Amino acid sequence: MLKDALSRLRRERGLTQEELARRLYITRQAVSRWETGATEPGIDMIKLI
């Protein structure tokens, strides 16, 4: 699933949710919601990731 892949890739790169959020110009809460499956990033954001 997308949420599992996002979390795994972030951890493999040694990034915290806060660091990933800063790089993508979004909130840490948005990253958290993606990783819990509460919401999903849009296609444009997926391309950036």
Tab-separated table of C-alpha atoms in Angstrom:
chain	number	residue	atom	x	y	z
A	1	MET	CA	0.000	0.000	0.000
A	2	LEU	CA	1.049	3.593	-0.561
A	3	LYS	CA	1.098	4.464	3.150
A	4	ASP	CA	3.508	1.619	3.910
A	5	ALA	CA	5.783	2.501	1.005
A	6	LEU	CA	5.936	6.169	2.007
A	7	SER	CA	6.846	5.345	5.588
A	8	ARG	CA	9.437	2.750	4.575
A	9	LEU	CA	11.118	4.975	2.001
A	10	ARG	CA	11.268	7.900	4.420
A	11	ARG	CA	12.898	5.765	7.111
A	12	GLU	CA	15.330	4.158	4.639
A	13	ARG	CA	16.543	7.643	3.739
A	14	GLY	CA	16.950	8.524	7.401
A	15	LEU	CA	14.368	11.315	7.363
A	16	THR	CA	11.957	12.255	10.108
A	17	GLN	CA	8.423	13.244	9.221
A	18	GLU	CA	9.402	16.831	10.024
A	19	GLU	CA	12.396	16.739	7.660
A	20	LEU	CA	10.352	15.268	4.817
A	21	ALA	CA	7.622	17.834	5.390
A	22	ARG	CA	10.146	20.676	5.241
A	23	ARG	CA	11.578	19.377	1.967
A	24	LEU	CA	8.104	19.172	0.430
A	25	TYR	CA	6.861	22.489	1.884
A	26	ILE	CA	4.010	20.802	3.731
A	27	THR	CA	3.174	20.162	7.382
A	28	ARG	CA	4.415	17.249	9.445
A	29	GLN	CA	0.767	16.440	10.107
A	30	ALA	CA	0.193	15.931	6.364
A	31	VAL	CA	3.053	13.410	6.238
A	32	SER	CA	1.630	11.661	9.298
A	33	ARG	CA	-1.836	11.446	7.715
A	34	TRP	CA	-0.321	9.894	4.582
A	35	GLU	CA	1.603	7.322	6.603
A	36	THR	CA	-1.448	6.328	8.657
A	37	GLY	CA	-3.648	6.128	5.569
A	38	ALA	CA	-5.987	8.897	6.728
A	39	THR	CA	-5.327	10.767	3.469
A	40	GLU	CA	-3.211	10.263	0.362
A	41	PRO	CA	-0.942	12.712	-1.406
A	42	GLY	CA	-2.044	14.036	-4.765
A	43	ILE	CA	-0.361	12.854	-7.944
A	44	ASP	CA	1.790	15.994	-8.155
A	45	MET	CA	3.089	15.421	-4.632
A	46	ILE	CA	3.742	11.746	-5.348
A	47	LYS	CA	5.947	12.817	-8.258
A	48	LEU	CA	7.963	15.063	-5.916
A	49	ILE	CA	8.439	12.279	-3.414
